[in-house]
Coordinates of C-alpha atoms and ligand atoms in Angstrom, one line a residue:
M1 CA 2.7 24.7 26.7
V2 CA 2.3 20.9 26.8
G3 CA 1.2 18.3 29.4
A4 CA 1.2 18.6 33.1
P5 CA 4.8 18.2 34.3
A6 CA 5.4 16.8 37.7
S7 CA 8.8 18.6 38.4
K8 CA 11.1 21.3 37.2
L9 CA 13.4 18.6 35.8
E10 CA 10.6 17.3 33.7
I11 CA 9.9 20.9 32.4
S12 CA 13.4 21.4 31.3
K13 CA 13.4 18.0 29.5
Q14 CA 10.1 18.8 27.7
L15 CA 11.5 22.2 26.6
R16 CA 14.8 20.6 25.5
D17 CA 13.0 17.8 23.6
E18 CA 10.9 20.4 21.7
M19 CA 13.7 22.7 21.0
N20 CA 16.1 19.9 19.8
T21 CA 13.6 18.5 17.4
E22 CA 14.2 20.7 14.3
T23 CA 17.8 19.7 14.1
L24 CA 17.3 16.0 14.9
R25 CA 18.1 13.6 12.1
V26 CA 17.6 9.9 11.5
E27 CA 20.6 7.6 10.9
G28 CA 20.7 6.9 7.3
K29 CA 23.1 4.0 7.7
R30 CA 20.8 2.3 10.1
L31 CA 17.9 2.7 7.7
R32 CA 19.8 1.3 4.9
E33 CA 20.8 -1.7 7.0
S34 CA 17.1 -2.5 8.0
L35 CA 16.0 -2.1 4.3
E36 CA 18.7 -4.4 3.2
W37 CA 17.9 -6.9 6.0
M38 CA 14.3 -7.0 5.0
A39 CA 15.1 -7.5 1.3
Q40 CA 16.5 -10.9 2.2
F41 CA 13.0 -12.2 2.8
G42 CA 11.7 -13.3 -0.5
S43 CA 14.7 -12.0 -2.4
T44 CA 14.8 -12.8 -6.1
P45 CA 17.7 -13.5 -8.4
G46 CA 17.0 -10.2 -10.2
G47 CA 17.5 -8.1 -7.0
G48 CA 13.9 -7.7 -6.1
V49 CA 11.5 -9.5 -3.6
S50 CA 8.5 -11.9 -3.9
R51 CA 7.1 -11.5 -0.4
L52 CA 3.4 -12.1 -1.0
A53 CA 0.9 -11.4 1.8
L54 CA 0.8 -14.1 4.4
S55 CA 3.5 -16.3 2.7
D56 CA 6.3 -17.9 4.6
E57 CA 8.5 -14.9 3.5
D58 CA 6.0 -12.4 4.9
R59 CA 6.0 -14.4 8.2
E60 CA 9.8 -14.3 8.5
A61 CA 9.9 -10.6 7.9
R62 CA 7.0 -9.9 10.3
N63 CA 8.9 -11.9 13.0
I64 CA 12.1 -9.8 12.6
F65 CA 10.0 -6.7 12.5
I66 CA 8.3 -7.5 15.8
Q67 CA 11.7 -8.3 17.4
W68 CA 12.9 -4.9 16.3
L69 CA 9.8 -3.1 17.8
K70 CA 10.5 -4.8 21.0
G71 CA 14.1 -3.8 20.8
I72 CA 13.1 -0.1 21.3
E73 CA 10.6 -1.1 24.0
L74 CA 7.4 -0.6 22.0
E75 CA 4.2 -2.2 23.1
V76 CA 3.4 -4.7 20.3
T77 CA -0.1 -5.9 19.4
V78 CA -1.4 -7.9 16.4
D79 CA -5.0 -7.5 15.5
A80 CA -7.5 -10.1 14.0
M81 CA -6.4 -9.0 10.4
G82 CA -2.7 -9.5 11.2
N83 CA -2.0 -5.8 11.2
I84 CA 1.0 -5.2 13.5
F85 CA 1.2 -2.2 15.7
G86 CA 4.0 -0.9 17.9
R87 CA 3.1 1.8 20.4
R88 CA 5.5 4.3 21.9
A89 CA 3.7 5.9 24.9
G90 CA 3.5 9.7 24.9
R91 CA 3.2 11.9 28.1
E92 CA -0.6 12.2 27.7
K93 CA -1.7 8.7 27.1
N94 CA -5.3 9.7 26.5
L95 CA -4.8 11.9 23.6
P96 CA -5.3 10.5 20.0
A97 CA -2.0 9.2 18.7
V98 CA 0.1 9.9 15.7
M99 CA 0.6 6.9 13.4
S100 CA 2.8 5.9 10.5
G101 CA 3.7 2.9 8.5
S102 CA 2.9 1.0 5.4
H103 CA 3.2 -2.6 4.2
I104 CA 5.8 -5.5 4.4
D105 CA 4.0 -7.5 1.6
S106 CA 5.2 -7.1 -2.0
Q107 CA 4.1 -8.0 -5.5
P108 CA 5.4 -11.2 -7.1
N109 CA 8.9 -10.2 -8.5
G110 CA 8.3 -6.9 -6.9
G111 CA 10.9 -4.4 -5.6
R112 CA 12.8 -3.8 -2.3
F113 CA 11.3 -0.4 -1.5
D114 CA 7.6 -0.5 -2.1
G115 CA 5.8 -0.5 1.3
I116 CA 8.8 -1.6 3.2
L117 CA 10.4 1.9 3.1
G118 CA 7.3 3.4 4.9
V119 CA 7.6 0.7 7.7
M120 CA 11.4 0.9 8.0
G121 CA 11.2 4.8 7.7
M122 CA 8.9 5.0 10.7
L123 CA 11.0 2.4 12.6
E124 CA 14.0 4.6 11.9
V125 CA 12.2 7.7 13.3
L126 CA 11.2 5.7 16.5
R127 CA 14.8 4.5 16.9
T128 CA 16.0 8.0 16.5
L129 CA 13.6 9.2 19.3
H130 CA 14.6 6.2 21.5
A131 CA 18.3 6.7 21.0
N132 CA 18.0 10.4 21.8
K133 CA 15.5 9.8 24.8
I134 CA 13.0 12.2 23.3
E135 CA 9.5 12.0 24.6
T136 CA 6.5 13.3 22.8
R137 CA 3.2 14.6 24.2
R138 CA 1.1 12.2 22.2
S139 CA 1.7 8.4 21.8
L140 CA 3.1 7.2 18.5
Y141 CA 2.2 4.1 16.6
I142 CA 4.1 2.3 13.8
V143 CA 1.9 -0.1 11.7
N144 CA 2.4 -2.8 9.2
W145 CA -0.8 -3.3 7.4
T146 CA -1.7 -6.8 6.1
N147 CA -2.1 -7.4 2.4
E148 CA -1.8 -4.0 1.0
E149 CA -0.7 -5.3 -2.5
G150 CA -3.8 -7.3 -3.2
S151 CA -2.0 -9.5 -5.7
R152 CA -2.4 -12.7 -3.7
F153 CA -5.7 -11.9 -2.1
S154 CA -7.7 -9.3 -3.9
P155 CA -8.6 -6.6 -3.2
A156 CA -5.7 -4.3 -2.0
M157 CA -5.4 -2.5 1.3
V158 CA -7.7 -5.0 3.3
G159 CA -5.8 -4.8 6.6
S160 CA -6.3 -0.9 6.7
G161 CA -9.8 -1.2 5.2
V162 CA -11.1 -3.4 7.8
W163 CA -9.3 -1.5 10.6
A164 CA -10.9 1.8 9.4
G165 CA -14.3 0.1 9.4
I166 CA -14.8 0.4 5.7
L167 CA -14.4 -3.3 4.6
D168 CA -16.1 -6.1 6.3
Q169 CA -13.7 -8.5 8.3
Q170 CA -15.7 -11.6 7.3
W171 CA -15.6 -10.8 3.7
A172 CA -11.8 -10.0 3.9
Y173 CA -11.3 -13.4 5.6
S174 CA -13.2 -15.2 2.8
R175 CA -11.0 -13.9 0.0
A176 CA -9.0 -16.7 -1.6
D177 CA -5.8 -16.9 -3.6
L178 CA -5.6 -18.7 -6.9
K179 CA -4.9 -22.0 -5.1
G180 CA -8.2 -21.5 -3.2
K181 CA -6.4 -20.7 0.1
K182 CA -8.4 -18.3 2.3
L183 CA -7.0 -15.2 3.8
E184 CA -8.3 -16.3 7.2
D185 CA -6.7 -19.7 7.0
E186 CA -3.3 -18.3 5.9
L187 CA -3.4 -15.7 8.7
E188 CA -3.8 -18.7 11.1
R189 CA -1.2 -20.7 9.4
I190 CA 1.5 -18.1 9.7
G191 CA 0.5 -17.3 13.3
F192 CA -0.6 -13.8 12.6
R193 CA -4.3 -14.0 13.4
G194 CA -4.1 -11.8 16.4
S195 CA -6.2 -11.5 19.4
T196 CA -6.8 -7.8 19.4
P197 CA -10.0 -6.8 17.5
C198 CA -9.4 -5.1 14.2
R199 CA -11.1 -1.9 15.0
K200 CA -10.0 1.8 14.5
G201 CA -8.8 3.9 17.4
P202 CA -8.5 7.7 17.6
V203 CA -5.7 8.9 15.2
H204 CA -4.6 12.5 15.4
A205 CA -2.6 12.2 12.2
Y206 CA -1.5 9.4 9.8
F207 CA 1.6 9.9 7.6
E208 CA 3.0 7.4 5.1
L209 CA 6.4 7.5 3.6
H210 CA 6.6 5.8 0.2
I211 CA 8.5 5.6 -3.1
E212 CA 6.9 7.5 -5.8
Q213 CA 6.6 4.5 -8.2
G214 CA 6.5 6.8 -11.2
P215 CA 8.9 8.9 -13.3
V216 CA 7.8 12.5 -12.2
L217 CA 10.2 13.3 -9.4
E218 CA 13.2 12.2 -11.4
R219 CA 11.9 14.2 -14.4
V220 CA 11.5 17.5 -12.4
Q221 CA 14.7 16.7 -10.4
K222 CA 13.0 17.0 -7.0
T223 CA 13.7 14.8 -4.0
I224 CA 10.4 15.1 -2.2
G225 CA 7.0 14.6 -3.7
S226 CA 4.0 15.8 -1.7
P227 CA 0.9 14.2 -3.1
E228 CA -2.4 15.9 -2.7
G229 CA -4.1 12.6 -2.6
I230 CA -4.6 9.3 -4.2
V231 CA -6.6 8.3 -7.3
G232 CA -9.9 6.4 -7.2
I233 CA -9.6 2.8 -8.1
L234 CA -12.0 0.2 -9.4
W235 CA -11.1 -3.6 -9.6
A236 CA -13.2 -6.2 -11.4
D237 CA -12.9 -9.7 -12.8
A238 CA -14.1 -10.9 -16.2
H239 CA -15.0 -14.7 -16.7
V240 CA -15.4 -15.7 -20.4
Q241 CA -16.9 -19.0 -21.2
G242 CA -16.0 -20.7 -24.5
K243 CA -16.2 -24.3 -25.8
A244 CA -13.3 -26.7 -25.6
N245 CA -12.5 -28.9 -28.6
Q246 CA -9.7 -30.5 -30.6
V247 CA -7.8 -27.8 -32.5
G248 CA -7.1 -29.9 -35.6
P249 CA -10.5 -31.3 -36.8
T250 CA -12.6 -28.2 -35.6
P251 CA -13.0 -25.8 -38.5
M252 CA -12.3 -22.1 -37.7
E253 CA -16.0 -21.1 -38.4
G254 CA -18.2 -21.6 -35.5
R255 CA -15.5 -21.9 -32.9
K256 CA -16.2 -20.5 -29.4
D257 CA -12.7 -19.6 -28.4
A258 CA -12.7 -17.9 -25.0
L259 CA -9.2 -16.6 -25.3
C260 CA -9.9 -14.9 -28.6
A261 CA -12.9 -13.2 -27.0
A262 CA -10.8 -12.2 -24.0
A263 CA -8.1 -10.8 -26.3
E264 CA -10.6 -8.5 -28.0
M265 CA -11.9 -7.4 -24.6
I266 CA -8.5 -6.7 -23.3
L267 CA -7.8 -4.4 -26.2
K268 CA -11.0 -2.5 -25.5
V269 CA -9.6 -1.9 -22.1
N270 CA -6.3 -0.6 -23.4
E271 CA -8.0 1.7 -25.9
L272 CA -10.5 3.1 -23.5
P273 CA -8.4 5.9 -21.9
A274 CA -7.6 7.5 -25.1
K275 CA -11.3 7.4 -26.1
M276 CA -12.5 8.8 -22.8
G277 CA -9.8 11.5 -22.2
G278 CA -9.1 12.8 -18.7
N279 CA -6.6 11.1 -16.6
L280 CA -7.9 7.6 -16.7
V281 CA -5.6 4.5 -16.8
A282 CA -6.9 1.0 -17.5
T283 CA -5.0 -2.2 -17.2
V284 CA -5.5 -6.0 -17.5
G285 CA -2.6 -7.4 -15.5
E286 CA -3.6 -11.0 -14.7
I287 CA -5.1 -13.7 -16.9
Q288 CA -5.9 -17.4 -16.5
N289 CA -6.7 -19.5 -19.6
S290 CA -8.1 -23.0 -19.1
P291 CA -7.3 -25.8 -19.9
N292 CA -4.3 -23.9 -21.1
S293 CA -3.1 -26.5 -23.7
R294 CA -1.6 -25.9 -27.1
N295 CA -4.1 -28.2 -28.8
I296 CA -7.4 -27.4 -27.0
I297 CA -9.6 -24.5 -28.0
P298 CA -9.7 -22.4 -24.8
E299 CA -12.7 -23.0 -22.7
R300 CA -12.5 -20.6 -19.9
V301 CA -10.7 -17.3 -19.4
R302 CA -10.5 -15.1 -16.3
F303 CA -8.8 -11.8 -16.4
T304 CA -8.6 -8.8 -14.1
L305 CA -9.4 -5.1 -14.6
D306 CA -7.9 -2.2 -12.9
L307 CA -9.3 1.3 -13.6
R308 CA -7.9 4.5 -12.0
S309 CA -8.5 8.2 -12.1
W310 CA -8.5 11.3 -9.8
N311 CA -11.9 11.7 -11.3
D312 CA -14.2 9.0 -9.7
E313 CA -17.0 9.7 -12.2
L314 CA -14.6 8.9 -15.1
V315 CA -13.8 5.5 -13.5
H316 CA -17.5 4.6 -13.0
K317 CA -18.2 5.6 -16.6
A318 CA -15.3 3.6 -17.9
W319 CA -16.6 0.6 -16.1
E320 CA -20.1 1.0 -17.6
E321 CA -18.6 1.4 -21.0
L322 CA -16.5 -1.7 -20.7
K323 CA -19.5 -3.8 -19.6
S324 CA -21.3 -2.8 -22.7
D325 CA -18.3 -3.3 -25.0
F326 CA -17.7 -6.7 -23.5
Q327 CA -21.3 -7.8 -24.1
K328 CA -20.9 -6.9 -27.7
V329 CA -17.7 -9.0 -28.2
S330 CA -19.3 -11.8 -26.2
K331 CA -22.4 -11.9 -28.5
R332 CA -20.4 -11.8 -31.7
R333 CA -18.1 -14.6 -30.5
G334 CA -20.6 -16.7 -28.8
C335 CA -18.8 -16.7 -25.5
P336 CA -20.8 -15.6 -22.5
V337 CA -19.1 -13.2 -20.2
R338 CA -19.7 -12.6 -16.5
M339 CA -18.2 -9.4 -15.0
E340 CA -17.8 -9.0 -11.4
E341 CA -16.8 -5.7 -9.6
I342 CA -14.9 -6.6 -6.6
W343 CA -13.7 -3.4 -5.2
R344 CA -13.9 0.4 -5.5
V345 CA -12.4 3.0 -3.6
D346 CA -12.9 6.8 -4.3
H347 CA -10.1 9.2 -4.8
A348 CA -8.6 10.4 -1.5
P349 CA -7.9 14.1 -1.2
F350 CA -5.5 14.5 1.8
S351 CA -5.7 16.9 4.7
P352 CA -4.5 20.3 3.4
E353 CA -2.9 21.0 6.8
L354 CA -0.9 17.8 6.8
V355 CA 0.1 18.3 3.2
Q356 CA 1.3 21.7 4.0
M357 CA 3.3 20.3 6.9
V358 CA 5.0 17.8 4.7
R359 CA 6.0 20.6 2.3
D360 CA 7.2 22.8 5.2
A361 CA 9.2 19.9 6.5
S362 CA 10.7 19.5 3.1
R363 CA 11.6 23.2 2.8
G364 CA 13.1 23.0 6.3
L365 CA 15.6 20.5 4.9
G366 CA 16.3 22.9 2.1
L367 CA 14.3 21.0 -0.6
E368 CA 11.5 22.4 -2.6
P369 CA 8.7 19.7 -2.6
H370 CA 7.0 18.7 -5.8
P371 CA 3.1 18.8 -5.6
M372 CA 1.6 15.7 -7.4
V373 CA -1.1 13.1 -7.2
S374 CA -0.5 9.5 -6.3
G375 CA -1.5 7.1 -9.1
A376 CA -0.7 4.0 -6.9
G377 CA -3.0 2.9 -4.1
H378 CA -1.9 3.1 -0.5
D379 CA -3.2 2.3 3.0
A380 CA -3.3 6.1 3.4
S381 CA -6.4 6.1 1.1
Y382 CA -8.4 4.2 3.9
M383 CA -6.7 6.1 6.7
N384 CA -7.7 9.4 5.0
Q385 CA -11.3 8.4 5.6
I386 CA -10.9 8.3 9.3
A387 CA -8.0 10.6 10.2
P388 CA -6.1 13.7 8.8
T389 CA -3.6 12.0 6.4
A390 CA -0.7 12.8 4.1
M391 CA 2.1 11.0 2.3
I392 CA 5.8 11.8 1.6
F393 CA 7.2 10.5 -1.8
V394 CA 10.8 9.9 -2.7
P395 CA 12.1 9.4 -6.3
S396 CA 11.9 5.9 -8.0
I397 CA 15.0 5.6 -10.2
G398 CA 14.0 5.3 -13.8
G399 CA 10.4 5.6 -12.7
R400 CA 10.2 1.8 -12.2
S401 CA 8.2 0.0 -9.5
H402 CA 6.3 -3.3 -9.1
A403 CA 9.4 -4.8 -10.7
E404 CA 12.7 -6.3 -9.5
V405 CA 14.7 -3.3 -10.8
E406 CA 12.7 -1.0 -8.5
N407 CA 15.3 1.3 -6.8
T408 CA 15.7 4.5 -4.7
S409 CA 18.9 6.0 -3.6
W410 CA 19.8 5.5 0.1
E411 CA 20.3 9.3 0.4
D412 CA 16.7 9.8 -0.8
C413 CA 15.4 7.2 1.6
E414 CA 17.2 9.0 4.4
I415 CA 15.8 12.5 3.4
G416 CA 12.3 11.0 3.2
A417 CA 12.6 9.6 6.8
N418 CA 13.8 13.0 7.9
V419 CA 10.7 14.7 6.5
L420 CA 8.6 12.0 8.2
L421 CA 10.6 12.6 11.5
Q422 CA 9.8 16.3 11.5
C423 CA 6.1 15.8 10.6
I424 CA 5.7 13.2 13.4
L425 CA 7.4 15.4 16.0
K426 CA 5.2 18.4 15.0
K427 CA 1.9 16.5 15.3
A428 CA 3.0 14.5 18.3
N429 CA 3.7 17.6 20.3
E430 CA 0.5 19.3 19.4
Ligands
GLV501 C1 -0.8 -1.0 -5.0 O1 0.5 -1.2 -5.0 C2 -1.4 -0.5 -6.2 O2 -1.2 0.6 -6.5 O3 -2.0 -1.3 -6.9
MN502 MN1 3.0 0.2 -1.6
MN503 MN1 2.7 -1.8 -4.5

């Protein structure tokens, strides 16, 4: 039995709320409308979005999001990292709350579903509870985490990382984009450096609804993916130093071409997973060449490194291997290289109880869930370090994500939100 009801009327409402919950469903049309509305902020000609963290587009989407939270009478707070929380009070205000959300920021030329589905999905859950006047025993929180993508300010997941007490706030503030703009100043500029301290509170359970971002669900023809956890990730930057010179009069022998050295290094990264085996993936996704002129021998190159595996040791070994490989290339080509590890997060095995809950909720909707592992990083990774956590995946059409063509059917978005609704209700009434 729950709570300490004050009257018979309240008892019957509690029972009714709890009995009604299994047949309760979100409104797919309303979820679609909120996703389409959000897709306007930073929309790109190719049908995607560019809504980089703390950009003007991010600010506009955040402002609408807050209006929507207030529209269903949530108590809104913004913390010192710009994380936005909406609280729906439960009957027992002192119990640890149930939380769900994701991120509003996107990749450059990214898609209309990555992150925003988890935020709009939880909003739809809360709107459904609001419309049906359903109370829960525990309070509920919806959250938008700042800078999940890490493509403007590296690393990724800094909002949740600082909130969970794992990343240092001052360090996060000092992270700069390629134009030298600091995260702290950009938070201030868009008006989202909030007054609430960025510090974790007690969380009974954290759920995150997300698109799969890969081809598996489509391949196995399943609607719900239930990840057992998230892979470990290591991010690093490599800085290669060459010697600029006129390309015409300078003979090929003896050149110190930073871009050629970088090119060899990048191929080493690409070839490493096949050499190491296991389930490692390794990517160079960003590069700056300076001065970047057709007729100057490249003087400086910076490029990024992203290593991932469910096996943390494999990631660390890969990093050591690359450091030694890069030194060899550097020596041979006379181009000193500096390698800087900027972030690592170990693999995150989710709460078996919550994973089971996601699977049961999926079966409750008549859908057999597909067990898998998330190769993408999510705020759920840091949340998993401080609270029982699980995720719900829905299919990515063509397995495409971090691209303008990213797509998920409206029906699958709705089903994902219904799984989320059931999980939230279960945990919130414990
Ligand atoms: C986040 O989107 C990541 O997986 O890099
Ligand atoms: Mn995401
Ligand atoms: Mn992403």
